[in-house]
PDB file of C-alpha atoms in Angstrom:
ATOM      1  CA  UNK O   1      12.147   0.468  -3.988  1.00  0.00           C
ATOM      2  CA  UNK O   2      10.591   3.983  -5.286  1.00  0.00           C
ATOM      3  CA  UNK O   3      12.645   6.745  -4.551  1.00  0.00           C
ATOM      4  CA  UNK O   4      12.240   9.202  -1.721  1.00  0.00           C
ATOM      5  CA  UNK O   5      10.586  11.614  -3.522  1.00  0.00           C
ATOM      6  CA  UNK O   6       8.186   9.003  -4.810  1.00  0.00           C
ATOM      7  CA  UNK O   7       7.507   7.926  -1.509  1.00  0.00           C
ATOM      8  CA  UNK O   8       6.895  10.889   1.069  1.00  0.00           C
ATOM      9  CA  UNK O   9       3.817  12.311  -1.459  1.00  0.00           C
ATOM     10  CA  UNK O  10       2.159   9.024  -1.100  1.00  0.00           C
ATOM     11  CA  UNK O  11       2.557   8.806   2.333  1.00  0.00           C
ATOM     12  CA  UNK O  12       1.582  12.291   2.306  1.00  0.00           C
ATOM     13  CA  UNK O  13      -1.791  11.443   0.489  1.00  0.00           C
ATOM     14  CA  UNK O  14      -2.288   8.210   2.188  1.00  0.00           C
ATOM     15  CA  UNK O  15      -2.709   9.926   5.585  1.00  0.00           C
ATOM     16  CA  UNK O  16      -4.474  12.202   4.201  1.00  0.00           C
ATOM     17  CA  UNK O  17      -7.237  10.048   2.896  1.00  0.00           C
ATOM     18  CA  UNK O  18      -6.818   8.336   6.199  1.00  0.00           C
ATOM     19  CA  UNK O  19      -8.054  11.608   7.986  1.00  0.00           C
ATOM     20  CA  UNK O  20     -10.928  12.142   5.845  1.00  0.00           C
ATOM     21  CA  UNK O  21     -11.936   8.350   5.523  1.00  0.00           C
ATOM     22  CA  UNK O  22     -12.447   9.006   9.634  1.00  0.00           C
ATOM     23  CA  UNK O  23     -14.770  11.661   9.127  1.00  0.00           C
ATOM     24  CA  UNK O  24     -17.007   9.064   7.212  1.00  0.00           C
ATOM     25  CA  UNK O  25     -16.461   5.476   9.237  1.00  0.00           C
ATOM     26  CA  UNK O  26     -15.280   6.608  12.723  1.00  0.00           C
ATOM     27  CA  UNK O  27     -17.956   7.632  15.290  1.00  0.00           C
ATOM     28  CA  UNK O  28     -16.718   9.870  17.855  1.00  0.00           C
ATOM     29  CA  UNK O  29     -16.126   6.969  20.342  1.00  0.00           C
ATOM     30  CA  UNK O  30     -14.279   5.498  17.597  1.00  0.00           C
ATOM     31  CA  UNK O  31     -10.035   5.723  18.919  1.00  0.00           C
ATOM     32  CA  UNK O  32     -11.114   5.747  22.605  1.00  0.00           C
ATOM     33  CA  UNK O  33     -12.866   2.218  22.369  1.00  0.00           C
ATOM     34  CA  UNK O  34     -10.835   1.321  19.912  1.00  0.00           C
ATOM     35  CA  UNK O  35     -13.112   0.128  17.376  1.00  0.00           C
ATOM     36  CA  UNK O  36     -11.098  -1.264  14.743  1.00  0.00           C
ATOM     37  CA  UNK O  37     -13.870  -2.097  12.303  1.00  0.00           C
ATOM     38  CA  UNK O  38     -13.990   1.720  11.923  1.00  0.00           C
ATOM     39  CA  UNK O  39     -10.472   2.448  12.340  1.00  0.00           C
ATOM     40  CA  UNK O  40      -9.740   0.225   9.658  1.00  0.00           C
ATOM     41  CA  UNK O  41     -12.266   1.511   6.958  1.00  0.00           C
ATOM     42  CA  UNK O  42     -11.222   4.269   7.427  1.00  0.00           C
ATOM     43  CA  UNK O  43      -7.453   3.227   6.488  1.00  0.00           C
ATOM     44  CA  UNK O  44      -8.499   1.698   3.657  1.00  0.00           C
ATOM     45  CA  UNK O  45     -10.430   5.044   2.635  1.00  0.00           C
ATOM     46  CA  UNK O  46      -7.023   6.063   1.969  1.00  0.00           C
ATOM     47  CA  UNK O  47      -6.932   3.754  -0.943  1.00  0.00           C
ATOM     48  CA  UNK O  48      -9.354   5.969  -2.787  1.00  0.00           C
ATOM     49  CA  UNK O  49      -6.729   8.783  -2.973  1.00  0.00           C
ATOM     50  CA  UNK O  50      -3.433   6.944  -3.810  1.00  0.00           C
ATOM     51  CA  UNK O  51      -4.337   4.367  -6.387  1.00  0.00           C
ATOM     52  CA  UNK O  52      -5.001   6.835  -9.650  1.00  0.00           C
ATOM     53  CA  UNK O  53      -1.641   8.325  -9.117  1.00  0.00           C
ATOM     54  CA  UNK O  54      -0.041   3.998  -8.039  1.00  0.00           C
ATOM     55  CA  UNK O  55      -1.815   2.522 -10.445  1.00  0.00           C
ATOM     56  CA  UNK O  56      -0.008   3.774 -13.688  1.00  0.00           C
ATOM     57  CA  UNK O  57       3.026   4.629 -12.029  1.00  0.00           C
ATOM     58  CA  UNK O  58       3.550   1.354 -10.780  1.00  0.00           C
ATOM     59  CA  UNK O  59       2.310  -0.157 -13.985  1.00  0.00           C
ATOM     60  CA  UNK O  60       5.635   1.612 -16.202  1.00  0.00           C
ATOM     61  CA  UNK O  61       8.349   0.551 -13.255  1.00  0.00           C
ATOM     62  CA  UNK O  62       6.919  -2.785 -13.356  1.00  0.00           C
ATOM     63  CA  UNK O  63       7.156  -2.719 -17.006  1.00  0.00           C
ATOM     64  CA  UNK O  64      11.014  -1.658 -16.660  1.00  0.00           C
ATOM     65  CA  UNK O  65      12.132  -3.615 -14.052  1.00  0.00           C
ATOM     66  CA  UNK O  66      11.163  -6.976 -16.420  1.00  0.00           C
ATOM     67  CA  UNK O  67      12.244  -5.721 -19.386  1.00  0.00           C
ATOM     68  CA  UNK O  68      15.079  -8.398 -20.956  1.00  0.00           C
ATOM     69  CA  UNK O  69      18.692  -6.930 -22.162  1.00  0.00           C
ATOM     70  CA  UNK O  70      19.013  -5.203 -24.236  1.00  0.00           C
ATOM     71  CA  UNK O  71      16.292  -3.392 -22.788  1.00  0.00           C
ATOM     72  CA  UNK O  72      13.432  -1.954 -24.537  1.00  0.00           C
ATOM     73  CA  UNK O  73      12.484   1.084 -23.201  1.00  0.00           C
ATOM     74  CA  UNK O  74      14.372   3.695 -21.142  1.00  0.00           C
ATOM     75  CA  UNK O  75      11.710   5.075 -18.827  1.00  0.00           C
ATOM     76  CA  UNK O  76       8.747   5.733 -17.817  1.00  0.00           C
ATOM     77  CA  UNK O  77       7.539   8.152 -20.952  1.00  0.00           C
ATOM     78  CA  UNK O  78       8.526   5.865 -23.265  1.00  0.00           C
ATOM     79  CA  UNK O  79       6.763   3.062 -21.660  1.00  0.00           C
ATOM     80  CA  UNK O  80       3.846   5.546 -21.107  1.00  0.00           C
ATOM     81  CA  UNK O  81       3.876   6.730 -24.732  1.00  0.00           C
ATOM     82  CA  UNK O  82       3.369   2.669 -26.414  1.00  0.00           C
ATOM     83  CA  UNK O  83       0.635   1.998 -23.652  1.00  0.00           C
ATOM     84  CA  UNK O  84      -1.261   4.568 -24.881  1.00  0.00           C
ATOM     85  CA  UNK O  85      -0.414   4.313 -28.492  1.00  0.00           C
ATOM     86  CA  UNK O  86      -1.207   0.471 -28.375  1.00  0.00           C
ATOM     87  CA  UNK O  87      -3.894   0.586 -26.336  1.00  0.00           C
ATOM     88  CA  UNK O  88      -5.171   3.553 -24.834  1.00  0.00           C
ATOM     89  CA  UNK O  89      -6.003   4.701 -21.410  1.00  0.00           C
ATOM     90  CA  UNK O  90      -7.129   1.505 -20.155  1.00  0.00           C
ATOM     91  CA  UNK O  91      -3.736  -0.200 -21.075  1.00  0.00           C
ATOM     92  CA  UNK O  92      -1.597   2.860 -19.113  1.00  0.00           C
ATOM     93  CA  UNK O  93      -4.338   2.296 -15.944  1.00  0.00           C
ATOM     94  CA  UNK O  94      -3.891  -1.727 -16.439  1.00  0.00           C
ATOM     95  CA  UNK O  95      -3.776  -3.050 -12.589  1.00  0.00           C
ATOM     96  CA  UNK O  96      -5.969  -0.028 -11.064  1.00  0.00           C
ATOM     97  CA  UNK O  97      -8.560  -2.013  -9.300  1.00  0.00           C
ATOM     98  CA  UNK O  98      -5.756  -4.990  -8.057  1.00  0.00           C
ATOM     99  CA  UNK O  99      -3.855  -1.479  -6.876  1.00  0.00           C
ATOM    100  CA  UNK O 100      -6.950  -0.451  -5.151  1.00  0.00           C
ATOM    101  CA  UNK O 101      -7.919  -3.717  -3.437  1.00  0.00           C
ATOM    102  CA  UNK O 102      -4.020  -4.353  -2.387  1.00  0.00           C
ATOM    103  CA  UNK O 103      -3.974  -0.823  -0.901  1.00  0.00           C
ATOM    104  CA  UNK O 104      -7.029  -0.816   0.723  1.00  0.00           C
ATOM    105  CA  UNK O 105      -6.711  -4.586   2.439  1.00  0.00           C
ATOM    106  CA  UNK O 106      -3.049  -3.192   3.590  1.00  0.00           C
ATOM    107  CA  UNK O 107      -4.128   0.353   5.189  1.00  0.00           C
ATOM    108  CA  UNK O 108      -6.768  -1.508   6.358  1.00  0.00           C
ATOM    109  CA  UNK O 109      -4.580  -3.871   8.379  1.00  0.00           C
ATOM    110  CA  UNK O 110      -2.213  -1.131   8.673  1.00  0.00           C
ATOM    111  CA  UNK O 111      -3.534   1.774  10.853  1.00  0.00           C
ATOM    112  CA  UNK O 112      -6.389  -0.209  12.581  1.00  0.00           C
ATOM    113  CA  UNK O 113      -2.903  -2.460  14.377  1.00  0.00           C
ATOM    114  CA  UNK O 114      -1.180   0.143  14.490  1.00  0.00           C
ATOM    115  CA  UNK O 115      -3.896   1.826  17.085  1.00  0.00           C
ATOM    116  CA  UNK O 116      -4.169  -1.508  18.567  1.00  0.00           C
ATOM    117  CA  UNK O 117      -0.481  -2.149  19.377  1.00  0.00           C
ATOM    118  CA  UNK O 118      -0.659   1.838  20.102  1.00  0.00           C
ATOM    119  CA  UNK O 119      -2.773   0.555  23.166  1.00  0.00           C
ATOM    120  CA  UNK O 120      -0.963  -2.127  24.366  1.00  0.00           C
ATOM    121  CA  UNK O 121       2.032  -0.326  24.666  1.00  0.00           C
ATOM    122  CA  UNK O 122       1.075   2.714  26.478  1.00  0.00           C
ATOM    123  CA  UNK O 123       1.448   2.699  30.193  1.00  0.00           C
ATOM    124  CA  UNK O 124      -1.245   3.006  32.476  1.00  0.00           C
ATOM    125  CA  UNK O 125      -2.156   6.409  33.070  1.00  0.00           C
ATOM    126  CA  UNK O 126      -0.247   7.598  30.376  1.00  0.00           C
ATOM    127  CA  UNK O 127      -2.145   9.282  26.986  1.00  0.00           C
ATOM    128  CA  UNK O 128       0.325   7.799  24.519  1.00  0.00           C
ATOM    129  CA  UNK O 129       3.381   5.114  24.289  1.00  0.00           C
ATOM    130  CA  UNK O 130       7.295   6.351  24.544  1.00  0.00           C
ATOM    131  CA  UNK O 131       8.829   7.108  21.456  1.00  0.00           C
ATOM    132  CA  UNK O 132      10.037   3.198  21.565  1.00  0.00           C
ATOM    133  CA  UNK O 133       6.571   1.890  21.898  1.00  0.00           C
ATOM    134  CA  UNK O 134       5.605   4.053  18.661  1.00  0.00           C
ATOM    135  CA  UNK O 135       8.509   2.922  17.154  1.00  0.00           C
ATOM    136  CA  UNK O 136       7.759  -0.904  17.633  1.00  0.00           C
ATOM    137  CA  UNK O 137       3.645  -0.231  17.065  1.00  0.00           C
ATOM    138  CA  UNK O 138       4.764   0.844  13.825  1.00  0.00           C
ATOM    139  CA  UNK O 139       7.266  -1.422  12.709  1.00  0.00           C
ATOM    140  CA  UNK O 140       4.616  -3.965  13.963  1.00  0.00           C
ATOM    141  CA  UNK O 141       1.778  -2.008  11.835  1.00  0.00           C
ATOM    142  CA  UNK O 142       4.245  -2.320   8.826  1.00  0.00           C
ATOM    143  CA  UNK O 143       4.271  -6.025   8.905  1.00  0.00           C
ATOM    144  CA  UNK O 144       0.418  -6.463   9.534  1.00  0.00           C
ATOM    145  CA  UNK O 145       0.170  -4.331   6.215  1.00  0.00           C
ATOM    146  CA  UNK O 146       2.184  -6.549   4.116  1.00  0.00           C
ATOM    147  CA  UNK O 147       1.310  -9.783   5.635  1.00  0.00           C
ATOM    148  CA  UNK O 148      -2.053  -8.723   3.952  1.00  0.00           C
ATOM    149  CA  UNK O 149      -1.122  -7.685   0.958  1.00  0.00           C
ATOM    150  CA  UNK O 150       1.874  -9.443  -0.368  1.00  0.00           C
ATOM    151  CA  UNK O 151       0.174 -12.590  -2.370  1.00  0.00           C
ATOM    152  CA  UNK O 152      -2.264  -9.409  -4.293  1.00  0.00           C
ATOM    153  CA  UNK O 153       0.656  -7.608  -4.637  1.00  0.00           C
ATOM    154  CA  UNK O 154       2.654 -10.504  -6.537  1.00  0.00           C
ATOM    155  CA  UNK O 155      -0.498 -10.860  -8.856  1.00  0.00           C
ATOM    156  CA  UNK O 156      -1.158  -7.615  -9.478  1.00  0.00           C
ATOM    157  CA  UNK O 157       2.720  -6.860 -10.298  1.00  0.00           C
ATOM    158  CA  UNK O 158       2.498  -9.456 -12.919  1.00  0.00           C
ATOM    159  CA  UNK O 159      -0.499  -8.583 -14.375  1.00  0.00           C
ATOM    160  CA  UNK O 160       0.899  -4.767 -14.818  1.00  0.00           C
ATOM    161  CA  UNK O 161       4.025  -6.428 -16.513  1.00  0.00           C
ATOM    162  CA  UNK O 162       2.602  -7.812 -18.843  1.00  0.00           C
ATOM    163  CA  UNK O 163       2.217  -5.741 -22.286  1.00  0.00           C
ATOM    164  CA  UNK O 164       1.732  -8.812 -24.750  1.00  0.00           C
ATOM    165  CA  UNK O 165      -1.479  -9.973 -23.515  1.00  0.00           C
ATOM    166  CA  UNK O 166      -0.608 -13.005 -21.620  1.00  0.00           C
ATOM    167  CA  UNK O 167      -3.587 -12.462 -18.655  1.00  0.00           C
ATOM    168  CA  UNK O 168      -6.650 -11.948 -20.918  1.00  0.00           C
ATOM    169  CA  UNK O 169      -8.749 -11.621 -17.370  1.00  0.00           C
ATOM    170  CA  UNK O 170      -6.978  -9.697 -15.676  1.00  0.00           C
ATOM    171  CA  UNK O 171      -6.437 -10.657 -12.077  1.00  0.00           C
ATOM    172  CA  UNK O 172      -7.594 -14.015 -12.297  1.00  0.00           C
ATOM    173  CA  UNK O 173      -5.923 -15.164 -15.364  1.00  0.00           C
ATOM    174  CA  UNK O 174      -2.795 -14.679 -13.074  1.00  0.00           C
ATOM    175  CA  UNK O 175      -3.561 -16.750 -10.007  1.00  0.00           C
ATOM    176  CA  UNK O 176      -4.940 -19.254 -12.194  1.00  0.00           C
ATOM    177  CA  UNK O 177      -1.458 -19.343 -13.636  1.00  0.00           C
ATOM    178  CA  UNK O 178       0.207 -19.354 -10.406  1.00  0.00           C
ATOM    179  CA  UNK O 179      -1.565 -21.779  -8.846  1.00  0.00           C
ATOM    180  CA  UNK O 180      -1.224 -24.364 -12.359  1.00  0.00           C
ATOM    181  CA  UNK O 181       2.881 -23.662 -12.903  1.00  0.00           C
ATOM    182  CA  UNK O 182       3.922 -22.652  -9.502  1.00  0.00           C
ATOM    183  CA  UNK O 183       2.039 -23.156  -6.555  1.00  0.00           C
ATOM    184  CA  UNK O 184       0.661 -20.969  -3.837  1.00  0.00           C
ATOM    185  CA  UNK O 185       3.932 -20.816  -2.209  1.00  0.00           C
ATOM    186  CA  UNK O 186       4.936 -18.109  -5.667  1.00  0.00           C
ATOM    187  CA  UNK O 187       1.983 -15.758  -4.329  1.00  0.00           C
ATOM    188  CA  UNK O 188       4.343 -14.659  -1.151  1.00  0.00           C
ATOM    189  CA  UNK O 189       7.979 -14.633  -2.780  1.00  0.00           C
ATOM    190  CA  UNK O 190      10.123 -11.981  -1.382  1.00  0.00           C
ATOM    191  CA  UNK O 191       8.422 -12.547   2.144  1.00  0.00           C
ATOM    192  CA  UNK O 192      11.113 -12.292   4.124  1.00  0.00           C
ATOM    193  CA  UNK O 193      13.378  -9.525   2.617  1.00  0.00           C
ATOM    194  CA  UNK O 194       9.677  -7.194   2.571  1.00  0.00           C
ATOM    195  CA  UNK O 195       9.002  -7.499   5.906  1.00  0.00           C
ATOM    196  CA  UNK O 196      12.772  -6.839   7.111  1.00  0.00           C
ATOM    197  CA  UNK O 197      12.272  -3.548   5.185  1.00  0.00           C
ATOM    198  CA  UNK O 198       8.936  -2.793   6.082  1.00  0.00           C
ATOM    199  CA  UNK O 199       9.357  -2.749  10.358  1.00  0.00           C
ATOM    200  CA  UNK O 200      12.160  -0.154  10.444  1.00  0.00           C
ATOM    201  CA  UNK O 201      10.229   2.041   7.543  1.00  0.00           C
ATOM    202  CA  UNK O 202       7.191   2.154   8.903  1.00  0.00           C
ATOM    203  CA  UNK O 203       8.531   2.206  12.547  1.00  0.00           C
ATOM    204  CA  UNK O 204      10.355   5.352  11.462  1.00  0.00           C
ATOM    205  CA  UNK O 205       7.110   6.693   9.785  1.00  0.00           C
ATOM    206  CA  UNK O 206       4.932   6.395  12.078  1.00  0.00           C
ATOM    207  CA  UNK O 207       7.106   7.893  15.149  1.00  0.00           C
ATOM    208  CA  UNK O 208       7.327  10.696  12.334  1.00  0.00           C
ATOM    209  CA  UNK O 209       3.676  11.213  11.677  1.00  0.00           C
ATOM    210  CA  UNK O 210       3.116  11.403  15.716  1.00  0.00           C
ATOM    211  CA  UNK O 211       5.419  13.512  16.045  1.00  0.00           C
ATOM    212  CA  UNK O 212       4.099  15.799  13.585  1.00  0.00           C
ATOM    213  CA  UNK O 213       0.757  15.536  15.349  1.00  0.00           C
ATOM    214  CA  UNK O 214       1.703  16.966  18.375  1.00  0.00           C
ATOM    215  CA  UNK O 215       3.990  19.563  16.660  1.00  0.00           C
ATOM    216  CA  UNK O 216       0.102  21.300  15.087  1.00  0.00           C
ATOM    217  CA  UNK O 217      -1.139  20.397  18.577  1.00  0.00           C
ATOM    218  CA  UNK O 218       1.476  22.713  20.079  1.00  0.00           C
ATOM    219  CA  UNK O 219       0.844  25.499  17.022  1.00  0.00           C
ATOM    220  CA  UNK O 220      -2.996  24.684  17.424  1.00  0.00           C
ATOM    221  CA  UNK O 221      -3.491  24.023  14.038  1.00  0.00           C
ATOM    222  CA  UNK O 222      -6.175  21.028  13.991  1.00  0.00           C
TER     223      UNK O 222
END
């Protein structure tokens, strides 16, 4: 897992491009019919904002985490420095576009359920759920994400791995492999421990960001 300081930036910029990727795709009428279309383009927006900082940072841990022992770098600059030295920019952004279609199928999933299961949850006559409905319309929210991301995220973790060459087309050249030596089945490995992380995280973030919300509400700072 990234470390906390890793992760509350790009939460930080993913709801960011979230809020401006609703000024584009959501019509006014948007969260009160619940248009999910909308809400969800506008998730995956977000996408557009996280993915050049991801992409190569997620291409160097990748890079360490396979390495065999002994091991042959020790971090990210090094990693970063023989990218570049052996094959440029486009080696050290290798994965950017299978980090940008991941991310934006996931926060597509993500924030249009979460305002869905927000719905269902809240009590008639009521403007919002309790703090346990957020709680379980984001945990809930966190599993849609991942349900629709993992087998992209599988490929596009091996393709960003690999600094011999192995997947001359990208993308492709790894399902192809996959689906020859492994089967389908390899695309969603490390199901089940993912989504047991991913209901209390994004449970807990999203009972955060609401929280939050209503904190500016009360300043009046829109």
């Amino acid at each position: 897992a990234a470390p906390i300081y890793g992760v509350t930036p790009m939460f930080s910029l993913c709801f960011l491009g979230y809020s401006v990727g609703k000024g584009i795709f959501c019509d006014e009428n948007a969260f009160k019919e619940l248009k999910l279309f909308q809400i969800g383009m506008a998730g995956a927006f977000s996408a557009v904002f996280t993915t050049p900082i991801l992409a190569p940072g997620e291409r160097f841990k990748c890079i360490l985490q396979t390495q065999n022992d002994p091991p042959r770098f020790k971090g990210p600059g090094e990693v970063a420095r023989y990218l570049y030295q052996t094959g440029g920019i486009m080696s050290v952004f290798r994965g950017f576009w299978g980090t940008m279609a991941r991310d934006g199928a996931a926060s597509f999933a993500y924030f249009s359920s979460y305002e869905y299961f927000k719905r269902q949850l809240t009590p008639e006559g009521k403007t919002g759920p309790s703090v346990a409905g957020t709680l379980l319309a984001g945990g809930l929210a966190g599993w849609a994400n991942w349900l629709m991301c993992i087998p992209i995220d599988t490929m596009k973790s091996r393709l960003q791995a690999d600094i011999d060459g192995k997947y001359k087309h990208g993308i492709r050249s790894v399902f192809v492999h996959i689906m020859k030596h492994e089967g389908p089945q390899a695309l969603f490995r490390g199901f089940g421990s993912v989504m047991v992380r991913a209901f209390p995280a994004n449970a807990a973030c999203f009972v955060g960001y609401e929280g939050a919300i209503k904190a500016m509400d009360w300043l009046g700072l829109d």
